[in-house]
């Protein structure tokens, strides 16, 4: 059979697996995502027609909810590496199978990242100006140009590895280690670099003292090491319940343990930052004052989120640190949800908005996302979740439900 | 078992990739919203710096035609090059400025800034005499019956045309750059609207067109420049260009001309006999956010 025929069969076969043979909950979930995406298309059409004025961003706070979500999702994408390192570097068996899911999560997360950037662009029709060769990419000086390079390379690597592994499993052939291992090893520094470069996007700017800190990149890395695996922990338990997917408790507990260390470092770095700002007490403290309280006697709309994020971080750290609560399903799940939310707030809200408030001329604009921004963002998450759901469904069918497989041609 | 063989069709040449990309784009445009050739030309246009002499001429003619049709009057679009031996500098006398904002509105008229939504390139900050220049206590939205208000002084801020401009460094597509005469410009046809430069500018000088800019046709200034005051588009950043449509022809910027108290000075930093050089050498000068090493060519001073 020629490669083209085989690839064609693979595509139609996996498409069938993705959409057929699910239960009622599965189809309800797909429907929910479809509704999410459809309403977002209407919201985006409105924004496209009227311009970014339909968001609540303005010259003072020129990046908002979209770029916050982008930053958070870069972290989720990078987090796949936390699972890849022990699995491949130390050849640690229980986690090896779940690396594939980490890679698929990375693919879905990067797609969401790129979509968030696209919806944030004033001129999405000019995206091609960023393509090397036909556009005018500003290298080496623009960090944003670098960011688009590393994000796309990371997407290609993860997409290649994940689809190659699934392809081999589909035809029940042994994958070629000479192809997979170098790519997986390469994906480790790439994962670090996408998050580092994204952090450099912010901390390279002297104009925004809130971001202009050398530990921003390490903070990004450690918070990412918490949030990505938190998502996978929940997913693995769901899959274990509803499908033939197998994962040992041991692997789940190991992931939770790694998350506890990551959260510990994350809190330490955050504490180091807070100490520097509050003890030195310079003019730059104003951004933290806005984050935690408000300025000029007006309460900040994000203070509640900031405090929630800190409380969740600390509680979940202890839930994961103590072996007993780490291993108990209830407390572990509460901890995972808390970690996810705390990092989401930290990156999505508490990083971007205070960076712009007050602005460079000292003016305070109270930014809260508009309904259009919330709706478009929901749609981008819908696309990412849909992509991830379909990829997971296909791989679970191929890897764990081989007996039911009838499409093998 | 062996791995599947790679795709048989091999590599595609870059040229055909580019061609294919544009063909695809063209197809998308022709089936979608814009069917006219002009829109297609604008979509596939080159970066300003990549235009040959003839291509630039064509672009200018194309723009003139479009703006003239849109505003119902003859609009001129030039691309005046920088003058040799000139490095522009600006000085502003804080002890004279009364916060009347005539500069702000003179600039709006001269540079074809959007009236609705309203765009200003100059922000006038009101501050307390007691605290001196302190942005934390600055108010850009003061609204008194008369100015100057007792106990207050005023500090207009616009693009500082930095020698070391952070906005230029960060732009992912080189839509903004520094010209040989020191003016930091933006190509309105090249920016992608990422607002990276807005985040990087320490002086809040850049403005984004959140909505579609609009100017009543009878208020349009028809003498425009490609990199200056031609009517602008939605979704792209703009800012002060030291009125290059005037200053490259030997005139003062509009804000200098309309200032009722003579607080604004402008000239060639390379000319030792210029007024701007006299001020820098003889007055008490300060640079806004000097510690950031942006090296503005905009000098605040106390003349009295």
XYZ file of C-alpha atoms in Angstrom:
713
model
C 0.000 0.000 0.000
C 1.421 3.400 -0.940
C 2.077 6.006 1.701
C -0.556 8.310 0.262
C -3.222 5.584 0.491
C -2.127 4.675 3.993
C -2.171 8.292 5.101
C -5.596 8.722 3.545
C -6.919 5.697 5.391
C -5.351 6.996 8.573
C -7.139 10.325 8.239
C -10.553 8.853 7.479
C -10.090 6.118 10.072
C -9.146 8.518 12.838
C -11.934 10.902 11.849
C -14.378 8.040 12.282
C -12.883 7.239 15.673
C -13.140 10.862 16.710
C -16.801 11.272 15.908
C -18.280 7.791 16.178
C -18.656 5.433 19.075
C -18.907 7.996 21.835
C -21.456 7.940 24.600
C -24.122 10.559 25.288
C -21.884 12.621 27.556
C -19.257 12.745 24.832
C -21.675 14.098 22.242
C -23.149 16.565 24.729
C -19.612 17.827 25.365
C -18.961 18.212 21.634
C -22.244 20.054 21.253
C -21.364 22.391 24.114
C -18.030 23.183 22.468
C -19.736 23.738 19.117
C -22.136 26.223 20.720
C -19.202 27.956 22.398
C -17.356 28.290 19.105
C -20.414 29.407 17.144
C -21.321 32.227 19.516
C -17.662 33.338 19.447
C -17.743 33.530 15.656
C -20.592 36.019 15.913
C -18.729 38.002 18.574
C -15.555 38.023 16.491
C -17.475 39.059 13.388
C -18.708 42.050 15.385
C -15.171 42.886 16.505
C -13.830 42.446 12.977
C -16.507 44.774 11.634
C -16.144 47.521 14.251
C -12.503 47.148 15.242
C -10.902 46.532 18.601
C -12.974 49.400 19.990
C -15.500 46.688 20.842
C -13.054 45.438 23.427
C -12.422 47.432 26.592
C -8.716 47.821 25.849
C -7.568 51.396 25.259
C -4.259 53.213 24.807
C -3.651 53.104 28.586
C -4.236 49.370 28.917
C -3.416 48.273 25.388
C -3.233 44.536 26.086
C -5.863 42.776 28.139
C -7.760 39.535 28.439
C -6.645 38.108 25.085
C -2.942 38.484 25.758
C -3.417 37.326 29.358
C -4.938 34.096 28.101
C -2.184 33.785 25.527
C 0.437 34.032 28.263
C -1.296 31.473 30.440
C -1.634 29.014 27.571
C 2.014 29.301 26.591
C 2.624 27.966 30.097
C 0.220 25.083 29.638
C 1.947 24.221 26.371
C 5.378 24.353 27.967
C 4.273 22.130 30.835
C 4.291 19.021 28.646
C 8.009 19.053 29.291
C 7.503 18.275 32.968
C 6.227 14.874 31.937
C 8.709 14.449 29.122
C 11.815 14.961 31.245
C 11.323 12.075 33.696
C 9.913 9.824 31.016
C 12.665 10.145 28.471
C 15.707 11.385 30.323
C 15.397 8.936 33.193
C 13.543 6.325 31.173
C 10.949 6.259 33.932
C 8.277 3.803 32.819
C 4.917 4.645 34.453
C 4.753 8.088 32.905
C 5.916 7.205 29.404
C 2.466 6.561 27.975
C 1.073 9.791 29.284
C 3.741 11.844 27.506
C 1.668 11.513 24.360
C -1.195 13.272 26.124
C 1.159 16.007 27.278
C 2.229 16.535 23.703
C -1.339 16.692 22.457
C -2.154 19.168 25.212
C 0.798 21.240 24.024
C -0.547 21.200 20.465
C -4.021 22.314 21.560
C -2.556 24.991 23.841
C -0.309 26.436 21.119
C -3.220 26.552 18.692
C -5.163 28.527 21.303
C -2.136 30.802 21.812
C -1.944 31.572 18.112
C -5.695 32.197 17.955
C -5.529 34.575 20.931
C -2.789 36.530 19.185
C -4.808 36.580 15.976
C -7.962 37.932 17.641
C -5.848 40.569 19.398
C -4.352 41.889 16.158
C -5.612 45.173 14.814
C -4.864 43.992 11.285
C -5.199 40.212 11.172
C -5.165 40.436 7.358
C -1.501 41.403 7.619
C -0.380 38.384 9.625
C 1.793 37.406 6.651
C 4.100 40.347 7.380
C 5.446 38.054 10.097
C 6.349 35.234 7.735
C 10.081 35.148 6.999
C 10.921 35.640 3.340
C 7.714 37.315 2.234
C 7.211 39.535 5.278
C 9.676 41.670 7.182
C 10.421 39.768 10.349
C 12.470 41.948 12.671
C 15.205 39.608 13.816
C 17.203 39.487 15.962
C 15.950 42.564 17.807
C 12.210 41.891 18.241
C 11.347 39.402 20.963
C 7.877 39.097 19.503
C 9.355 37.904 16.216
C 11.372 35.328 18.168
C 8.250 34.306 20.021
C 6.372 33.586 16.820
C 9.335 31.519 15.586
C 9.679 29.357 18.708
C 5.920 28.903 19.160
C 5.547 27.639 15.614
C 8.556 25.336 15.850
C 7.222 23.941 19.121
C 3.834 23.393 17.506
C 5.394 21.560 14.559
C 7.553 19.339 16.791
C 4.722 18.287 19.075
C 2.290 17.831 16.238
C 4.800 15.671 14.336
C 5.689 13.473 17.288
C 2.110 13.030 18.455
C 0.725 12.246 15.006
C 3.646 9.964 14.141
C 3.169 7.950 17.330
C -0.567 7.685 16.753
C 0.012 6.793 13.103
C 2.376 3.967 14.049
C -0.017 2.695 16.667
C -2.841 2.819 14.130
C -0.950 0.520 11.779
C 0.513 -1.440 14.677
C 4.039 -0.784 13.593
C 6.951 -0.093 15.887
C 7.809 3.629 15.774
C 11.332 4.528 14.796
C 13.232 5.629 17.866
C 15.752 7.448 15.675
C 12.950 9.831 14.661
C 11.056 10.136 17.926
C 13.746 10.364 20.588
C 15.700 13.305 19.088
C 12.465 15.230 18.519
C 11.277 14.588 22.062
C 14.656 15.608 23.474
C 14.515 18.739 21.305
C 11.047 19.530 22.604
C 12.441 19.936 26.132
C 14.598 23.030 25.470
C 11.893 24.261 23.096
C 9.315 24.094 25.877
C 11.612 26.056 28.157
C 12.317 28.528 25.377
C 8.698 29.263 24.448
C 8.013 30.294 28.007
C 11.284 32.124 28.465
C 10.868 34.051 25.233
C 7.293 34.929 26.197
C 8.539 36.182 29.570
C 11.252 38.209 27.796
C 8.475 39.812 25.760
C 7.409 41.513 28.977
C 10.491 41.787 31.113
C 12.655 43.271 28.371
C 10.750 46.533 28.595
C 12.133 49.249 30.853
C 8.929 51.215 30.259
C 6.924 48.818 32.476
C 8.658 48.426 35.854
C 6.114 45.817 36.980
C 7.445 43.373 34.383
C 11.037 44.547 34.267
C 12.297 41.855 36.655
C 14.967 39.243 36.002
C 13.029 36.466 37.735
C 9.988 36.805 35.493
C 11.123 33.966 33.187
C 11.846 31.500 36.048
C 8.494 32.423 37.591
C 6.828 31.666 34.265
C 8.508 28.266 34.105
C 7.537 27.175 37.602
C 3.962 28.377 37.408
C 3.661 26.521 34.107
C 4.981 23.361 35.729
C 1.981 23.568 38.063
C -0.860 24.437 35.720
C -0.268 22.073 32.777
C -0.018 18.883 34.847
C -3.023 20.013 36.928
C -5.088 19.805 33.768
C -3.658 16.374 32.892
C -4.288 14.996 36.402
C -7.998 15.672 36.080
C -8.068 14.408 32.512
C -6.370 11.105 33.349
C -8.867 10.379 36.090
C -11.784 11.114 33.776
C -10.318 8.942 31.021
C -9.646 6.129 33.456
C -13.313 6.183 34.413
C -14.935 6.489 31.006
C -12.566 4.597 28.707
C -10.118 1.739 28.581
C -7.310 4.204 29.273
C -4.986 2.778 31.909
C -2.812 4.730 34.247
C -1.376 3.586 37.545
C -2.019 5.469 40.774
C 1.720 5.580 41.135
C 2.072 7.760 38.030
C -0.689 10.102 39.166
C 0.891 10.513 42.574
C 4.294 11.115 41.005
C 2.880 13.911 38.858
C 1.234 15.413 41.942
C 4.529 15.247 43.809
C 6.374 17.046 41.003
C 3.654 19.697 41.050
C 4.213 20.271 44.771
C 7.893 21.043 44.148
C 7.013 23.315 41.244
C 4.447 25.192 43.334
C 7.009 25.514 46.129
C 9.491 27.182 43.778
C 6.715 29.295 42.308
C 5.714 30.621 45.731
C 9.337 31.200 46.670
C 9.987 33.283 43.541
C 6.771 35.214 44.074
C 7.838 35.896 47.675
C 11.247 37.097 46.482
C 9.548 39.533 44.116
C 7.123 40.784 46.760
C 9.938 41.270 49.268
C 12.015 43.314 46.845
C 9.113 45.594 45.956
C 7.683 46.160 49.425
C 10.936 46.379 51.387
C 12.634 48.757 48.952
C 9.335 50.643 48.675
C 10.107 52.660 45.543
C 7.670 54.318 43.162
C 7.416 50.968 41.417
C 5.351 49.618 44.285
C 2.363 51.403 42.757
C 1.578 48.444 40.447
C 1.376 46.005 43.343
C -0.770 48.499 45.202
C -3.109 48.509 42.244
C -3.082 44.718 42.080
C -3.829 44.083 45.739
C -5.869 47.107 46.712
C -6.434 49.964 44.312
C -5.177 53.496 43.765
C -6.278 56.968 44.783
C -8.987 55.586 47.055
C -10.674 53.575 44.278
C -10.813 49.830 44.731
C -9.129 47.834 41.992
C -11.460 45.485 40.073
C -8.766 42.801 40.060
C -7.821 42.799 43.767
C -10.285 40.040 44.611
C -8.766 37.831 41.909
C -5.236 38.558 43.089
C -6.023 37.502 46.651
C -7.922 34.423 45.482
C -4.930 33.391 43.416
C -2.548 33.684 46.365
C -4.869 31.843 48.726
C -5.383 29.024 46.211
C -1.638 28.732 45.586
C -0.819 28.367 49.255
C -3.648 25.949 50.078
C -2.955 23.754 47.047
C 0.770 23.756 47.797
C 0.104 22.166 51.168
C -2.498 19.783 49.735
C 0.133 18.479 47.324
C 3.048 18.615 49.728
C 1.484 16.394 52.373
C 1.596 12.794 51.060
C -1.725 11.907 52.636
C -3.741 14.695 50.985
C -1.775 14.289 47.775
C -2.882 10.670 47.481
C -6.485 11.111 48.549
C -8.528 11.601 45.345
C -10.828 14.289 46.776
C -8.121 16.560 48.208
C -5.880 15.969 45.222
C -8.609 17.053 42.828
C -9.477 20.104 44.884
C -5.777 20.961 44.856
C -5.488 20.484 41.089
C -8.453 22.758 40.387
C -7.064 25.373 42.798
C -3.630 25.286 41.159
C -5.161 25.644 37.743
C -7.295 28.625 38.801
C -4.520 30.309 40.743
C -2.101 30.165 37.820
C -4.846 31.204 35.415
C -5.503 34.327 37.480
C -1.810 34.964 38.013
C -0.968 34.878 34.306
C -4.253 35.905 32.754
C -5.167 38.834 34.978
C -2.549 39.657 37.586
C 0.379 39.791 35.174
C -0.955 41.865 32.294
C -3.327 44.435 33.786
C -1.141 45.878 36.587
C 1.698 46.114 34.046
C -0.390 48.817 32.359
C -2.055 50.331 35.438
C -1.131 53.069 36.056
C 0.151 53.738 32.546
C 3.520 55.261 31.688
C 2.210 58.785 32.281
C 0.645 57.849 35.621
C -2.976 57.673 34.448
C -5.274 54.986 35.856
C -7.696 53.272 33.493
C -9.764 50.564 35.153
C -9.768 47.778 32.600
C -12.238 44.922 32.735
C -12.834 42.784 29.642
C -15.905 43.565 27.522
C -18.596 41.006 26.723
C -17.099 40.650 23.233
C -13.702 39.781 24.709
C -15.210 37.184 27.034
C -17.241 35.634 24.227
C -14.344 35.483 21.767
C -12.086 34.020 24.463
C -14.675 31.361 25.265
C -14.675 30.426 21.589
C -10.894 30.147 21.437
C -10.978 27.848 24.455
C -13.752 25.969 22.695
C -11.541 25.390 19.651
C -8.654 24.227 21.834
C -10.797 21.906 23.941
C -12.437 20.496 20.828
C -9.081 19.817 19.237
C -7.771 18.214 22.407
C -10.929 16.164 22.922
C -10.792 14.756 19.391
C -7.090 13.950 19.667
C -7.587 12.222 23.011
C -10.581 10.269 21.728
C -8.604 9.003 18.752
C -5.543 8.023 20.746
C -7.550 6.312 23.451
C -9.385 4.333 20.776
C -6.155 3.320 19.104
C -3.989 2.721 22.135
C -6.421 1.264 24.627
C -9.431 -0.037 22.715
C -7.624 -1.942 19.991
C -10.041 -4.852 20.265
C -12.892 -2.695 19.025
C -10.903 -1.436 16.107
C -12.564 -2.269 12.824
C -11.157 0.403 10.569
C -7.796 -1.244 10.079
C -7.549 -1.489 6.326
C 8.846 -2.734 10.817
C 10.246 0.277 8.944
C 8.858 3.759 9.330
C 6.526 5.013 6.595
C 8.333 6.624 3.707
C 8.301 10.422 3.517
C 5.906 12.229 1.157
C 6.914 11.657 -2.433
C 6.252 15.107 -3.822
C 9.512 16.498 -2.368
C 10.314 20.101 -1.726
C 8.568 23.112 -3.114
C 10.566 26.146 -4.099
C 10.121 29.264 -2.033
C 9.109 31.281 -5.068
C 6.170 29.091 -5.767
C 5.234 29.117 -2.089
C 5.071 32.899 -2.188
C 3.188 32.855 -5.443
C 0.794 30.237 -4.199
C 0.235 32.185 -1.007
C -0.673 35.321 -2.866
C -2.837 33.406 -5.303
C -4.692 31.969 -2.344
C -4.997 35.400 -0.796
C -6.225 36.805 -4.064
C -8.831 34.097 -4.333
C -9.947 34.754 -0.771
C -10.213 38.470 -1.402
C -12.108 38.111 -4.650
C -14.675 35.784 -3.182
C -14.903 37.691 0.074
C -15.628 41.245 1.056
C -13.354 43.217 -1.251
C -13.418 42.535 -4.960
C -11.692 45.639 -6.279
C -8.127 45.561 -7.525
C -7.107 48.405 -5.225
C -7.882 46.361 -2.117
C -5.894 43.470 -3.510
C -2.959 45.753 -4.312
C -3.059 47.077 -0.782
C -3.127 43.595 0.634
C -0.047 42.409 -1.229
C 1.866 45.701 -1.025
C 5.518 45.871 -0.069
C 7.214 47.409 2.933
C 7.894 51.119 2.369
C 11.635 50.573 2.375
C 11.401 47.829 -0.262
C 9.616 50.044 -2.770
C 11.672 51.071 -5.793
C 11.447 54.656 -7.011
C 8.791 53.831 -9.584
C 6.807 51.637 -7.235
C 6.782 54.437 -4.667
C 5.519 56.851 -7.300
C 2.719 54.444 -8.183
C 1.797 53.974 -4.527
C 1.660 57.728 -3.963
C -0.509 58.221 -7.032
C -2.769 55.404 -5.912
C -3.138 56.947 -2.449
C -3.839 60.398 -3.859
C -6.558 58.968 -6.052
C -8.169 57.085 -3.197
C -8.063 59.897 -0.646
C -9.259 62.421 -3.230
C -12.256 60.239 -4.028
C -12.968 59.532 -0.377
C -12.830 63.162 0.773
C -14.132 64.814 -2.401
C -11.170 67.143 -2.771
C -7.682 67.038 -4.225
C -5.316 65.373 -1.754
C -1.556 65.413 -2.220
C 0.592 62.570 -0.819
C 4.374 63.080 -0.872
C 7.305 61.090 0.382
C 9.746 63.885 1.141
C 13.107 62.398 2.075
C 15.052 63.577 5.143
C 17.280 66.619 4.605
C 21.012 65.879 4.728
C 22.936 67.290 7.681
C 19.806 67.693 9.776
C 18.979 66.097 13.128
C 15.796 67.506 14.533
C 15.446 68.443 18.191
C 12.626 69.894 20.248
C 12.620 71.942 23.423
C 9.729 72.891 25.696
C 9.811 75.596 28.334
C 7.960 74.302 31.391
C 8.036 77.699 33.047
C 6.049 79.195 30.192
C 3.486 76.492 29.326
C 0.031 77.467 30.586
C -1.783 74.220 29.742
C -4.137 75.793 27.175
C -3.934 72.749 24.848
C -3.824 74.878 21.692
C -0.916 72.652 20.628
C -3.099 69.573 21.040
C -5.826 70.859 18.737
C -3.432 72.537 16.290
C -1.837 69.115 15.927
C -5.219 67.433 15.391
C -6.009 69.753 12.464
C -2.567 69.717 10.887
C -1.991 65.984 11.121
C -5.459 64.751 10.199
C -6.092 63.074 13.531
C -9.396 61.299 13.952
C -12.160 63.520 15.348
C -14.416 60.626 16.239
C -13.135 58.658 18.041
C -10.922 61.520 19.147
C -7.175 61.018 18.891
C -4.516 63.335 20.346
C -0.803 62.955 19.832
C 0.025 65.428 22.593
C -0.996 64.745 26.201
C -0.849 67.755 28.505
C -0.284 66.707 32.110
C -1.255 68.917 35.011
C 0.950 68.611 38.094
C 1.390 70.251 41.472
C 4.070 72.902 41.782
C 4.763 71.498 45.256
C 5.804 68.070 44.008
C 7.482 69.030 40.750
C 7.556 66.607 37.843
C 5.866 63.561 39.364
C 3.893 61.368 37.008
C 2.172 59.548 39.872
C 0.259 62.725 40.651
C -0.214 63.849 37.077
C -3.678 64.520 35.688
C -4.216 64.406 31.931
C -7.953 65.044 32.235
C -8.010 68.408 34.024
C -10.984 70.536 33.161
C -10.841 74.056 34.593
C -12.679 77.163 33.384
C -9.371 78.944 32.969
C -5.741 77.920 32.894
C -3.209 78.003 34.423
C -4.865 76.728 37.596
C -3.413 78.087 40.859
C -0.674 75.893 42.277
C -0.408 73.838 39.114
C 2.027 73.634 36.230
C 1.735 71.851 32.897
C 3.843 69.355 31.064
C 2.906 68.436 27.478
C 4.195 65.015 26.416
C 4.333 63.584 22.906
C 6.725 61.347 21.024
C 10.249 62.123 22.247
C 11.888 60.847 19.033
C 14.413 58.878 21.010
C 17.890 58.267 19.701
C 17.503 54.791 21.233
C 13.791 54.158 20.647
C 12.337 51.125 22.497
C 9.314 51.089 20.163
C 11.502 50.502 17.101
C 13.459 47.730 18.740
C 10.387 45.684 19.690
C 8.331 45.913 16.482
C 8.068 42.375 15.067
C 7.692 43.507 11.448
C 9.773 46.701 11.249
C 6.710 48.831 10.703
C 8.377 51.630 12.648
C 11.914 52.983 12.346
C 14.130 55.994 12.894
C 14.838 58.172 9.864
C 18.274 59.759 9.280
C 16.950 63.115 10.522
C 16.035 61.485 13.855
C 12.270 61.294 13.273
C 10.702 58.017 14.372
C 8.113 57.081 11.737
C 5.422 54.433 11.263
C 4.372 52.814 7.992
C 0.603 52.779 8.332
C 0.381 50.168 5.590
C 2.729 47.729 7.261
C 1.829 47.642 10.987
C -0.040 44.530 12.103
C -1.758 46.133 15.086
C -0.050 44.062 17.781
C 0.520 47.185 19.941
C 3.918 45.969 21.018
C 5.281 49.490 20.540
C 2.565 50.930 22.780
C 3.698 48.669 25.581
C 7.362 49.554 25.054
C 7.044 53.341 24.868
C 7.856 54.925 28.252
C 6.215 58.200 27.220
C 2.712 57.027 26.337
C 3.266 58.615 22.953
C 1.736 56.053 20.683
C -1.944 55.889 19.762
C -3.878 52.920 18.452
C -6.867 53.277 16.156
C -9.341 51.195 18.155
C -12.167 52.357 15.918
C -12.250 53.665 12.351
C -10.677 57.131 12.270
C -12.906 59.830 10.815
C -12.298 63.392 9.650
C -14.977 65.693 8.187
C -13.895 66.223 4.536
C -13.859 70.014 4.860
C -11.437 69.731 7.799
C -8.985 67.443 6.012
C -5.500 68.898 5.518
C -4.808 67.906 1.892
C -1.028 68.329 2.077
C 0.034 64.949 3.376
C 3.030 62.666 3.666
C 3.279 58.899 3.279
C 5.022 58.537 6.663
C 3.245 61.452 8.291
C -0.188 62.950 8.220
C -2.097 61.084 5.505
C -5.498 59.803 6.685
C -4.984 56.715 8.777
C -6.585 53.311 9.087
C -8.279 51.319 11.757
C -6.211 48.796 13.660
C -2.808 50.475 13.267
C -0.680 52.604 15.603
C 0.150 56.261 14.953
C 2.020 59.055 16.681
C 3.725 62.461 16.391
C 6.122 62.732 13.425
C 7.582 66.165 14.298
C 5.237 67.365 11.489
C 7.675 66.016 8.911
C 5.378 67.321 6.163
C 6.321 70.819 7.397
C 9.725 70.471 9.011
C 11.352 68.733 6.062
C 10.369 71.846 4.052
C 11.869 74.272 6.552
C 8.710 75.119 8.507
C 8.112 74.748 12.245
C 5.886 71.955 13.549
C 2.284 73.106 13.973
C 2.438 72.961 17.794
C 5.398 75.366 17.794
C 3.522 77.724 15.491
C 0.304 77.813 17.515
C 1.765 78.017 21.034
C 0.547 81.387 22.385
C 3.346 81.782 24.929
C 6.351 80.650 22.892
C 7.012 77.669 25.141
C 7.892 75.415 22.220
C 11.168 75.530 20.303
C 12.377 73.443 17.394
C 15.469 73.187 15.241
C 18.493 71.393 13.898
C 20.673 69.890 16.612
C 23.609 69.702 14.200
C 23.587 73.470 13.587
C 25.705 75.111 16.307
C 23.975 78.458 15.753
C 20.431 77.133 16.129
C 18.066 78.227 18.894
C 17.691 74.618 20.077
C 21.451 74.352 20.600
C 21.460 77.654 22.489
C 18.757 76.370 24.840
C 20.503 73.056 25.505
C 23.797 74.787 26.188
C 22.489 77.688 28.291
C 19.282 76.690 30.069
C 18.401 74.245 32.820
C 17.411 71.229 30.759
C 16.016 67.889 31.815
C 15.129 64.693 30.002
C 11.976 62.786 30.893
C 12.811 59.338 32.303
C 16.495 59.904 31.668
C 17.309 56.708 33.582
C 15.817 54.568 30.799
C 18.549 55.591 28.358
C 16.120 56.241 25.531
C 18.020 59.463 24.743
C 15.091 61.620 23.671
C 15.579 64.477 21.252
C 12.900 66.281 23.209
C 14.306 68.569 25.917
C 12.294 70.109 28.731
C 13.791 73.267 30.188
C 13.124 76.116 32.566
C 13.483 79.325 30.598
C 12.541 81.730 33.384
